[in-house]
Coordinates of C-alpha atoms in Angstrom, one line a residue:
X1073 CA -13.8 30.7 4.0
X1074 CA -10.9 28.3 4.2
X1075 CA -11.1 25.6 6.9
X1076 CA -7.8 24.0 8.5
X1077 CA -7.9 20.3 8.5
X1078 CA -5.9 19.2 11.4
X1079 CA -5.5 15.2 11.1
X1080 CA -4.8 12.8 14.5
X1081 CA -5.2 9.6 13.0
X1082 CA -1.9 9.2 14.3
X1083 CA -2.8 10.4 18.1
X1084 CA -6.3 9.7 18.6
X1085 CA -6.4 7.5 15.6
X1086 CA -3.8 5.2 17.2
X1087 CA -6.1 5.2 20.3
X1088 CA -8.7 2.8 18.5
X1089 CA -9.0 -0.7 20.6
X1090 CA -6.4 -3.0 18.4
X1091 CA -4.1 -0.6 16.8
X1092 CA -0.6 -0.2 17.5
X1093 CA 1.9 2.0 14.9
X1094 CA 6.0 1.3 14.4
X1095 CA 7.4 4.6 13.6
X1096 CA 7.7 3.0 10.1
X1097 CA 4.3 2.7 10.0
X1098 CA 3.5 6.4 11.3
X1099 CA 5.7 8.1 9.6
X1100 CA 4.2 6.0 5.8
X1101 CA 0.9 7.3 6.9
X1102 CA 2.4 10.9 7.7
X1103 CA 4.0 11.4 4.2
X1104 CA 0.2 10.3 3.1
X1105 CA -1.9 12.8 5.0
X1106 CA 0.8 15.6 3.7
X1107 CA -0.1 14.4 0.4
X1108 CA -3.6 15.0 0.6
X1109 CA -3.2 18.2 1.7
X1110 CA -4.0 18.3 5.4
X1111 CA -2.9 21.1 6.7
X1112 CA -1.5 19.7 10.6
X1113 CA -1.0 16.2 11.5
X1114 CA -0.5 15.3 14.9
X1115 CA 2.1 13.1 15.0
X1116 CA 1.5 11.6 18.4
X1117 CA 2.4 12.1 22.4
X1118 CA 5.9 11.7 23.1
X1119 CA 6.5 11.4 26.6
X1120 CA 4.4 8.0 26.6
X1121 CA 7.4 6.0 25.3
X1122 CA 10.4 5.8 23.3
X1123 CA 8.9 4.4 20.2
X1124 CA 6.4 7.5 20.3
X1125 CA 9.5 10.1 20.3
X1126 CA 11.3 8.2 17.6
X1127 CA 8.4 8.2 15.4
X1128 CA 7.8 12.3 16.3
X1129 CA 11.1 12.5 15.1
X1130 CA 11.1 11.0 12.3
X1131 CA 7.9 12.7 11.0
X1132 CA 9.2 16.4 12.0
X1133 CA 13.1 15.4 9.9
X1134 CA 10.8 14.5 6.8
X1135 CA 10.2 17.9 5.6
X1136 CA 6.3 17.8 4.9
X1137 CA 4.7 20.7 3.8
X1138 CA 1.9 20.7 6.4
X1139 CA 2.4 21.4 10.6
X1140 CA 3.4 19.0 12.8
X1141 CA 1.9 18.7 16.2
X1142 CA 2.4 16.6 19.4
X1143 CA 0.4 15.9 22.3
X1144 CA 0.9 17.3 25.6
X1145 CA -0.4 17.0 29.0
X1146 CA -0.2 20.5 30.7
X1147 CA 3.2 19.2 32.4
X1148 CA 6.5 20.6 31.8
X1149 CA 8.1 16.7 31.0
X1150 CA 5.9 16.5 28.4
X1151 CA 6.7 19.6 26.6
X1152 CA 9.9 19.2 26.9
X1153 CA 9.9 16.0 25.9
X1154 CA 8.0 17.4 22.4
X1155 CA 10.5 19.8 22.3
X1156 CA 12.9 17.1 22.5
X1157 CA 11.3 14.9 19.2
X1158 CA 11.8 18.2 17.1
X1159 CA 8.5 19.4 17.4
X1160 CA 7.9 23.5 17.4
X1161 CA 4.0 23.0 17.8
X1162 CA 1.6 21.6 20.9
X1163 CA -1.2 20.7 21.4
X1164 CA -1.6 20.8 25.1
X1165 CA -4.9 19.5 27.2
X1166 CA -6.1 19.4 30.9
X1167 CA -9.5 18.4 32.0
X1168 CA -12.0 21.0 33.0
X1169 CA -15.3 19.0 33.7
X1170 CA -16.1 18.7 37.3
X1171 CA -16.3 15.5 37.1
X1172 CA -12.9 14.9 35.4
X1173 CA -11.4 17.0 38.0
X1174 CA -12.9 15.3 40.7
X1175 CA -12.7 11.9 39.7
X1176 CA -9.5 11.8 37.2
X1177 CA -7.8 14.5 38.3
X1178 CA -8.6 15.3 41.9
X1179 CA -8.1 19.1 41.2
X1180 CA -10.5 21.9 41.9
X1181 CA -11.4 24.5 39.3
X1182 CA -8.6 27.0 39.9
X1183 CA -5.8 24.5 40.2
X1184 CA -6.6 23.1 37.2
X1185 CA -6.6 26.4 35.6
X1186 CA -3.1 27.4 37.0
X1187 CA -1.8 24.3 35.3
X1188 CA -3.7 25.2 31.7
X1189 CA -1.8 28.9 32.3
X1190 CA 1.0 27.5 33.1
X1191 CA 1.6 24.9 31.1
X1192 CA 0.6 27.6 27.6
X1193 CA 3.4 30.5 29.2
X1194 CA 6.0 27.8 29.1
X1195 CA 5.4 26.3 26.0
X1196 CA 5.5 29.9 24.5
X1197 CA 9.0 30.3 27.0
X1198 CA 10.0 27.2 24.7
X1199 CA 9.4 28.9 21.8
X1200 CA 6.6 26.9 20.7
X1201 CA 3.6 27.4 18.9
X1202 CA 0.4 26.3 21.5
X1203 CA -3.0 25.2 20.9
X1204 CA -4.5 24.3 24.1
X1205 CA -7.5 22.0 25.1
X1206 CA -10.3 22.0 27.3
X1207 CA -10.7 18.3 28.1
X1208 CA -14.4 17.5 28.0
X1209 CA -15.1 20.8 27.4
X1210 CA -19.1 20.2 26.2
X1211 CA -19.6 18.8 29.9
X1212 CA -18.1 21.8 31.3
X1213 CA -19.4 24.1 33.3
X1214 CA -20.5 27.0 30.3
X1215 CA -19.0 30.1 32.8
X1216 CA -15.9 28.2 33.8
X1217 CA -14.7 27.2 30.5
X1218 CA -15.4 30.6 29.3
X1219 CA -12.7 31.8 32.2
X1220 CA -10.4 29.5 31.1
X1221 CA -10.3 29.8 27.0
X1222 CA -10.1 33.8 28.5
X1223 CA -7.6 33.1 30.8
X1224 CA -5.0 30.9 28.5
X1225 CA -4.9 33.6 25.5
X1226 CA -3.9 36.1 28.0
X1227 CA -0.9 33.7 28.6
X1228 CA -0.3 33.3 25.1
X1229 CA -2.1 30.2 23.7
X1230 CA -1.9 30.5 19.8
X1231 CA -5.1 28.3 19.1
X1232 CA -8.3 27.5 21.3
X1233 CA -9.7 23.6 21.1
X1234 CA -13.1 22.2 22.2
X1235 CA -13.1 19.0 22.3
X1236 CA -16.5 17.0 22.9
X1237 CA -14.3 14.3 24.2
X1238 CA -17.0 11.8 25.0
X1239 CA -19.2 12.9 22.2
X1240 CA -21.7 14.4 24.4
X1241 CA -22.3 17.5 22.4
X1242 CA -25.2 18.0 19.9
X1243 CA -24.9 20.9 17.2
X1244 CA -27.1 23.7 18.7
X1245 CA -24.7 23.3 22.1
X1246 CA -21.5 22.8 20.0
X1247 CA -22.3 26.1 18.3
X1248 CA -23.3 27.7 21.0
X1249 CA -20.0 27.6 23.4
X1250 CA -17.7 28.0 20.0
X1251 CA -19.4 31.3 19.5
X1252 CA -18.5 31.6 23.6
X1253 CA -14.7 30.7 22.1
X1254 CA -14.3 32.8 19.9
X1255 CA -16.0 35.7 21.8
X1256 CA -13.0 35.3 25.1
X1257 CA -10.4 34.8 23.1
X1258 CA -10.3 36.2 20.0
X1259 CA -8.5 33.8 18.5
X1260 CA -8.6 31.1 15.7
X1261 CA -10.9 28.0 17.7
X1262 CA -10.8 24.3 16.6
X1263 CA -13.3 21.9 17.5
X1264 CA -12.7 18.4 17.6
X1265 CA -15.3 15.6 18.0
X1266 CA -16.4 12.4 18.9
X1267 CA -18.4 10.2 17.8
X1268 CA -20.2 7.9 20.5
X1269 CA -23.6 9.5 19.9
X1270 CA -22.9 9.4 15.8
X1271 CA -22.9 13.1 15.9
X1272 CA -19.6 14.1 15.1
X1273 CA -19.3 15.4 11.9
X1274 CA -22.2 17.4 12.1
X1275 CA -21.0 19.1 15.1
X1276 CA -18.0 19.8 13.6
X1277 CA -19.7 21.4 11.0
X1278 CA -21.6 23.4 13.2
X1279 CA -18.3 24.5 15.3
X1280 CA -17.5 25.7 11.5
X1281 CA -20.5 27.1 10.7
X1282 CA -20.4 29.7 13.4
X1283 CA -17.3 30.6 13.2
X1284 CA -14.5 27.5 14.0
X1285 CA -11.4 28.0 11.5
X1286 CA -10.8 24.6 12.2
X1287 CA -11.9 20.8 12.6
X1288 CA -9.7 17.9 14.2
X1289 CA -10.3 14.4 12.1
X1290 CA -9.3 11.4 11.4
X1291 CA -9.1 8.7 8.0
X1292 CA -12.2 7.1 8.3
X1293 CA -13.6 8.5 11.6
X1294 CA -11.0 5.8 13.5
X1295 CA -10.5 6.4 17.3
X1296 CA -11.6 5.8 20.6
X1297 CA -14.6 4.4 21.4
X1298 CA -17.1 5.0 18.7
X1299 CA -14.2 7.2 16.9
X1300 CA -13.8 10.8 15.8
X1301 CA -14.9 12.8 12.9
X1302 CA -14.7 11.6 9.9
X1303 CA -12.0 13.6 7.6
X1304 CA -13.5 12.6 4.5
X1305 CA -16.9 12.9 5.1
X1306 CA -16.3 16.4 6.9
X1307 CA -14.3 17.7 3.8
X1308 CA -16.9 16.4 1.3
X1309 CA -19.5 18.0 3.2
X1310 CA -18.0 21.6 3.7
X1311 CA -17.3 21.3 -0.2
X1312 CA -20.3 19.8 -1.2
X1313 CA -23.3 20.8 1.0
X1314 CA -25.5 23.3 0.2
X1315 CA -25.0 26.3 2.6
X1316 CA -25.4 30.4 2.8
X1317 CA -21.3 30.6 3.1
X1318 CA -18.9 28.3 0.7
X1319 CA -15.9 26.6 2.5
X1320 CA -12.3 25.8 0.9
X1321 CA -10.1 23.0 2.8
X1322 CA -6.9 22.1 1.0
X1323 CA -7.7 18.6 0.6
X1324 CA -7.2 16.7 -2.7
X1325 CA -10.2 15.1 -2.7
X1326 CA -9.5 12.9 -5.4
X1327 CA -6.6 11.0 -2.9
X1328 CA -9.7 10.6 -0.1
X1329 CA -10.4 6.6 -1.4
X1330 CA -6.7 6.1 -2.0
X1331 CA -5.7 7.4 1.7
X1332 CA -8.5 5.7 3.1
X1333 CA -7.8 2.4 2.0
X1334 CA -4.1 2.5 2.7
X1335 CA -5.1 3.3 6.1
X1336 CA -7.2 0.9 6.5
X1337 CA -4.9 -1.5 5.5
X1338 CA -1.9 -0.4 7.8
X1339 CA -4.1 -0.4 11.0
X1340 CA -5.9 -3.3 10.0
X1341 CA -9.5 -2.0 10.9
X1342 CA -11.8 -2.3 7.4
X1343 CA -14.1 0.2 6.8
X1344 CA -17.8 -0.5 7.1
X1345 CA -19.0 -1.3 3.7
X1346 CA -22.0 1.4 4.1
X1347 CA -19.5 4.4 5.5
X1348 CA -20.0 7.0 3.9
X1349 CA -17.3 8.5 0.9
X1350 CA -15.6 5.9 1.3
X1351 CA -17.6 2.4 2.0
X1352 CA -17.3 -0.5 -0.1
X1353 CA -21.2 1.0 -1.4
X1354 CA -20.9 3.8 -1.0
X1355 CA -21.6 4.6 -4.9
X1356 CA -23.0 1.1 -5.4
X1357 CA -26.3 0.3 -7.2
X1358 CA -28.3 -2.7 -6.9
X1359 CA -32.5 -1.2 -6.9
X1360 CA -33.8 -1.5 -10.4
X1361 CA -35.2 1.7 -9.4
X1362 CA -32.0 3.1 -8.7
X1363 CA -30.0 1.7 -11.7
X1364 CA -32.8 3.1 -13.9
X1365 CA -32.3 6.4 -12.8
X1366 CA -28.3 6.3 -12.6
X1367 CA -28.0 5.3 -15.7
X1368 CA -30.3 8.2 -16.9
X1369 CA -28.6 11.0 -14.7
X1370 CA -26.4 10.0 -12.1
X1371 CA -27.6 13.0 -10.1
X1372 CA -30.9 11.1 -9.6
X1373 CA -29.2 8.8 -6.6
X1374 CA -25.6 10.0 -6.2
X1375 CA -25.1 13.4 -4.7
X1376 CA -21.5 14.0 -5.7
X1377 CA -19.8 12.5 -8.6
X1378 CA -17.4 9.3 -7.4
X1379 CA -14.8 10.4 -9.4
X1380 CA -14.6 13.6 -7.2
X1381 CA -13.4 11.1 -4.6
X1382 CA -11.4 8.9 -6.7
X1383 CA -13.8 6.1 -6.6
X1384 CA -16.1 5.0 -9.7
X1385 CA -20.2 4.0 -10.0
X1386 CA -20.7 0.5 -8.6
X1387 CA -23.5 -1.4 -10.6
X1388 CA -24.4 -4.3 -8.5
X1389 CA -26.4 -7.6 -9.2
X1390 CA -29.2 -8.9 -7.0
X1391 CA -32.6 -9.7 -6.3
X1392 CA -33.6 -6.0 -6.1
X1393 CA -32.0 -5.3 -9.8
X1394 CA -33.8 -4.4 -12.6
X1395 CA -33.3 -5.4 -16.7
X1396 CA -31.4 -1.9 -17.2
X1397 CA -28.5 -2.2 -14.4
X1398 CA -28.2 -5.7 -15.3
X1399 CA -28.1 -5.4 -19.1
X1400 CA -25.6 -1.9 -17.9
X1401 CA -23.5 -4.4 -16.6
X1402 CA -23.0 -7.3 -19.2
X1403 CA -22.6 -4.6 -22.0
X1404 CA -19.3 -3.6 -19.7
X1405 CA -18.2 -7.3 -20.4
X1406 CA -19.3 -6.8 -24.3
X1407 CA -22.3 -9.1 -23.5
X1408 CA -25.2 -8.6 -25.6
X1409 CA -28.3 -10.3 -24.9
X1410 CA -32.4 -10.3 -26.3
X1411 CA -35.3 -8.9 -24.5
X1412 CA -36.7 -12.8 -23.1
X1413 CA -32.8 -13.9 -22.7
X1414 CA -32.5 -10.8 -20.0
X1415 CA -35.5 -11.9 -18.7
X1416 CA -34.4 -15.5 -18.5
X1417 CA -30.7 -14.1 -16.9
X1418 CA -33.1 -12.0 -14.3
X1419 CA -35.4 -14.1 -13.5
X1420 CA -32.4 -16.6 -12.2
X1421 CA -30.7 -14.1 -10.6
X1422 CA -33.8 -13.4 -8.4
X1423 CA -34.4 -16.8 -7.6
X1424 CA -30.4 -17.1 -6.2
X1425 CA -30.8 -13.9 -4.5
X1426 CA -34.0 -15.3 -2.4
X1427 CA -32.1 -17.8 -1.7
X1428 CA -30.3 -15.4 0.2
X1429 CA -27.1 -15.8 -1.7
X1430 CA -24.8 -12.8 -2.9
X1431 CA -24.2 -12.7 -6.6
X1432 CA -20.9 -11.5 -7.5
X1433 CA -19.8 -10.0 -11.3
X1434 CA -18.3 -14.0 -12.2
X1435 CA -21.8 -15.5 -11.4
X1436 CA -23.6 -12.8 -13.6
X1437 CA -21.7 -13.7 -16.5
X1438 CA -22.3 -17.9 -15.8
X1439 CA -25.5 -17.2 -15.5
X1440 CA -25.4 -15.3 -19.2
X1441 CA -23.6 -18.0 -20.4
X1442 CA -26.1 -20.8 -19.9
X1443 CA -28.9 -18.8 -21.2
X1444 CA -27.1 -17.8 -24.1
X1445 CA -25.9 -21.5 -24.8
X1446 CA -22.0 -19.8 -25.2
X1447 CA -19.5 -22.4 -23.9
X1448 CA -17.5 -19.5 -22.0
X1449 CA -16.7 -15.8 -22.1
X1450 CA -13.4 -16.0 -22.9
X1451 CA -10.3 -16.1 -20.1
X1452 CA -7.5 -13.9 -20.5
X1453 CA -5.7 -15.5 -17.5
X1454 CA -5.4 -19.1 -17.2
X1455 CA -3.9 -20.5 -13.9
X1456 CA -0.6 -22.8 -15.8
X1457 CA 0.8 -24.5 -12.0
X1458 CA 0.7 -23.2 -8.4
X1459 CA 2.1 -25.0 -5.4
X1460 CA 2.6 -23.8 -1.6
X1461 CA 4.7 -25.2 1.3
X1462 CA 4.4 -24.5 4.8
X1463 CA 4.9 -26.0 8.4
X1464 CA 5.7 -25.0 11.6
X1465 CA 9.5 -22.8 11.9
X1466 CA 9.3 -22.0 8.4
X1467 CA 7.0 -18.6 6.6
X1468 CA 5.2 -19.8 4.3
X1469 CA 6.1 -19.7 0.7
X1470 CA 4.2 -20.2 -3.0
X1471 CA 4.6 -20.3 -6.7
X1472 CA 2.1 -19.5 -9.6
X1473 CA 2.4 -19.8 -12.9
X1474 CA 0.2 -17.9 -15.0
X1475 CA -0.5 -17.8 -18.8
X1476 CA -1.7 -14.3 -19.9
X1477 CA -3.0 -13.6 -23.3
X1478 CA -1.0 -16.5 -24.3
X1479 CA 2.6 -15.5 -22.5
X1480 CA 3.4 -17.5 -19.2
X1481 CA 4.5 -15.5 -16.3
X1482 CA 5.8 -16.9 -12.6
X1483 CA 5.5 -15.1 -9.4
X1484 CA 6.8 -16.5 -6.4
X1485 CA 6.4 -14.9 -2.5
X1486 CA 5.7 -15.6 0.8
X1487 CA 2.9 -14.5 3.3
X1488 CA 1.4 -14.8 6.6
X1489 CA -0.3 -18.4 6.0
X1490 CA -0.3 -20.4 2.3
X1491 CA -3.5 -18.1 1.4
X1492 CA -1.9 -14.8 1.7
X1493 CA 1.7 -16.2 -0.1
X1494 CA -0.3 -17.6 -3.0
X1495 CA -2.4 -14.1 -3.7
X1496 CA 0.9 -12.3 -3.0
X1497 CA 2.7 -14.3 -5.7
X1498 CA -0.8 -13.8 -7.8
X1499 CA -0.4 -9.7 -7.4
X1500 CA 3.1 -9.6 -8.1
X1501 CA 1.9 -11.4 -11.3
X1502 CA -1.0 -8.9 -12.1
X1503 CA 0.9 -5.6 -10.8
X1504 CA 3.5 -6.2 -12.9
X1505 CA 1.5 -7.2 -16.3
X1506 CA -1.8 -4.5 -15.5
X1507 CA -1.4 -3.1 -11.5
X1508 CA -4.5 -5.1 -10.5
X1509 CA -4.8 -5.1 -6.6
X1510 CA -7.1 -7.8 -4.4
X1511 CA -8.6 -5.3 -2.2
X1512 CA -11.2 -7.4 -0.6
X1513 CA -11.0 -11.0 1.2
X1514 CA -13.6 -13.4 2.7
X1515 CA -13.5 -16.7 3.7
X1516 CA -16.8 -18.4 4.6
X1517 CA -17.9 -21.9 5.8
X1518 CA -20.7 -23.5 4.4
X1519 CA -20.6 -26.4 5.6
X1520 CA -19.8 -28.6 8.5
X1521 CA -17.1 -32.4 9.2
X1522 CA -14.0 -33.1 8.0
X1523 CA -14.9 -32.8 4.3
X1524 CA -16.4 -29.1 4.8
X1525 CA -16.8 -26.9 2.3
X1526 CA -14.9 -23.1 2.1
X1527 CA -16.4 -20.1 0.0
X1528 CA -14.0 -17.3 -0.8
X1529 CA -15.3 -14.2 -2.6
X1530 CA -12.9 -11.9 -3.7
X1531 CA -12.5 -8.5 -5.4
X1532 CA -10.1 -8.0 -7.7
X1533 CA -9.5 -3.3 -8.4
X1534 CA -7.6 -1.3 -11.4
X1535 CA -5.6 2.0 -10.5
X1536 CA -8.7 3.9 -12.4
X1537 CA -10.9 2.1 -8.6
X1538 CA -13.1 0.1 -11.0
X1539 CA -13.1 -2.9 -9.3
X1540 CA -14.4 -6.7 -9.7
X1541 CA -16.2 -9.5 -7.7
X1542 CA -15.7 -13.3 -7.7
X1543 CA -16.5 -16.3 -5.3
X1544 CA -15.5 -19.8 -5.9
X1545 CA -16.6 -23.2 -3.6
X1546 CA -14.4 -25.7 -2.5
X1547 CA -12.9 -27.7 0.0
X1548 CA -9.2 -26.6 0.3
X1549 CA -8.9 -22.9 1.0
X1550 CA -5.9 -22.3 -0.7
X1551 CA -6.8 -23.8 -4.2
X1552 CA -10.5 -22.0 -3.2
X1553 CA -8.9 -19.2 -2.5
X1554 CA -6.5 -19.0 -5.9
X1555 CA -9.2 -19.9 -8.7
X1556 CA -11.5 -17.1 -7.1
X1557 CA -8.7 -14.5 -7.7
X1558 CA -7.9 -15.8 -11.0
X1559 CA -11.8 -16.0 -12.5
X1560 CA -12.1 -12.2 -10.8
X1561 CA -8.9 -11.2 -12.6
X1562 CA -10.1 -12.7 -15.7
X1563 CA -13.1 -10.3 -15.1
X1564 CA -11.4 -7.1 -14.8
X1565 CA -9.0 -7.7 -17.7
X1566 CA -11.9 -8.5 -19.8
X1567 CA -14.0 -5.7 -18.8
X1568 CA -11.0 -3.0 -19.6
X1569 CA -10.2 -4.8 -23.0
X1570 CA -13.3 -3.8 -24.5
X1571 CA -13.0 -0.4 -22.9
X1572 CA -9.9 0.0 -24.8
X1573 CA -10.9 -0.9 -28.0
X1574 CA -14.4 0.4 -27.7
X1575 CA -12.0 4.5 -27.2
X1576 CA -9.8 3.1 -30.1

């Protein structure tokens, strides 16, 4: 059975607390949903201002391959004004709780009901394609919204939506009124939920299960409240999941990380580190146990291959590791090591990580280094010059200069503060030599006065999504901030080197 993806990151997505699109914006994140094959985007709600219908337009004049949908109240200004943005598809929505109606609304059942009918025969009159709601649908009353999925298809809706607006639903209930759905109207049903009780996805999948030919999501589960469905990990699971009936979306699933994490970046909300598909460990290892058995067959701790995602294995270094993972993880830097020198390199790494400190890939390989009694591992990138300038009416700007396998390279830019110009300078260095991208951030304090001391840790990813860690102390951020990038990019270079010449 193939399920329709219909994405509203760009509806109920922009609805999160914080996040506000240009049309620019919208319409860069539209051309990236088409290309991971969903199969409807809802491109927002066009009455609510000008900036909204600009950006509708601009989405419907690009040409995508997939539908594109608009919001609607069950109001004749807003469907025209959809009509009016280029759009030949609603999605159209009134309350039908009782205690939206009374409270929101202040409409009884059977006025609220002449608007749903009325609002679906002239969106049809418009020559439009309509899929109408049932705001809060899993709190209302099971007859009534029965009636009223029965009574719009009579008047022409195309599609039926449930949407468990405030998360309210749980799967046995979410199954049982889409059966009720499908049942009065006889038409294709979507179900679209929330996530406030953290049940979203897997009533979605139950919607599905019974019968639902569609699922409303968004990249990374973003929305109001507590957020929506989760488009990756609803895809993954229809795909993946063990169940009597197979399911087909027309996702790529090898775009998922790459969508998610340009996203992210755009609306500026980072995704949890233990989200699933997508988190930052998502596919990461630290358990001895865990690396053992990895190593051995992935299948013993990963249900789906990364790859399958776009993402690769993560083999972290901790407290918890064992001599395997960690030995798994030098060898990827061509470090070889004895039986008592990987106990020594362990048994320090243990000690730091009760300490409660986090050990990043550039730590690992100090600590290798002093048991080995090497001077270094070598650097492939040494920092030649860098300076900044900044001050108040003027953006600031940096320089670096960068030696790399002996050939100097200069990068110049300018960012939000001196940190983000310097790393901007550093990336146009590294994208243009080997398309390395900083992907991660953090800035910590460790310490307290005028003279207090910054930690920055860093990671530093190839296009392939292997990626590198790196911290550095100090007491100016930028500088801080710069040899961090430039001891993680050292890493990464290193680390693909010997996986070049270990395939040649």
């Amino acid at each position: 059975m193939k399920v329709r993806i219909f994405d509203t990151t760009l509806r109920d997505g922009e609805q999160t607390v914080g996040v506000s699109l240009s049309p620019d914006q919208k319409l860069s994140i539209a051309k990236k949903l088409d290309q991971l094959g969903v199969d409807a985007i809802e491109a927002g709600f066009p009455v609510i201002s000008e900036g909204e219908s600009k950006a509708v337009k601009m989405i419907t004049s690009e040409g995508l391959s997939c539908e594109i949908a608009g919001l609607t109240r069950t109001i004749k200004g807003d469907i025209d004004a959809a009509v009016d943005a280029g759009l030949n598809y609603i999605h159209t929505f009134i309350a039908t709780s009782d205690i939206h109606l009374q409270y929101k609304l202040q409409m009884t059942r059977e006025q609220a009901l002449e608007k749903a009918i009325e609002a679906v025969e002239y969106g049809k009159s418009r020559g439009l394609q309509v899929e109408f709601s049932a705001e809060d649908a899993t709190r209302t009353d099971r007859d009534f919204l029965k009636q009223v999925f029965g009574d719009v298809a009579k008047a022409g809706a195309d599609r039926i939506d449930i949407p468990d607006t405030v998360g309210y639903s749980t799967p046995e209930y979410i199954a049982e009124i889409t059966k009720d759905a499908i049942t009065a109207t006889q038409l294709p049903v979507s179900v679209h939920c929330h996530n406030d009780f953290g049940l979203a996805v897997a009533n979605a999948l139950s919607g599905i299960h019974v019968g639902a030919a569609c699922a409303h999501v968004t990249i990374n589960g973003i929305g109001e409240r507590a957020g929506n469905a989760s488009l990756e990990e609803l895809s993954m699971a229809l795909q993946c999941l063990p169940q009597d009936q197979k399911y087909e979306t027309n996702i790529k699933s090898e775009l998922i990380y790459d969508t998610s994490r340009y996203i992210s970046k755009i609306v500026g909300i980072k995704v949890q580190p233990n989200k699933a598909i997508v988190g930052d460990n998502a596919f990461g290892h630290e358990s001895g146990i865990h690396t053992h058995g990895v190593l051995n067959n992935p299948l013993t701790y990963e249900p789906i291959s990364p790859e399958l995602v776009g993402r690769t294995r993560q083999l972290r270094i901790g407290k918890h590791a064992g001599i395997h993972g960690m030995n798994a993880m030098l060898e990827e830097f061509g470090v070889q090591t004895t039986d008592d020198q990987s106990k020594q390199i362990l048994e320090k790494i243990k000690v730091l990580g009760d300490q409660g400190q986090q050990i990043t890939d550039v730590e690992l390989l100090s600590i290798a280094s002093d048991v080995l009694g090497e001077k270094g591992i070598k650097k492939i990138v040494q920092l030649s010059a860098f300076s900044v300038s900044t001050g108040i009416g003027i953006m600031p700007y940096a320089f670096v200069k960068l030696n790399i396998d002996g050939e100097d390279f200069i990068g110049t830019d300018y960012g939000v503060g001196p940190v983000d110009a310097a790393l901007n300078a550093i990336q146009k260095i590294t994208g243009k030599v080997s398309e390395l991208k900083i992907t991660d951030y953090r800035l910590a304090s460790i310490s307290g006065g005028a003279t207090a001391l910054c930690e920055v840790t860093i990671t530093v990813e190839d296009p392939q999504g292997n990626s590198v860690s790196a911290k550095s102390v100090g007491e100016d951020i930028v500088t801080t901030s710069v040899k961090a990038v430039i001891d993680g990019i050292n890493r990464i270079m290193l680390k693909n080197m010997l996986k070049e010449k270990q395939l040649n």
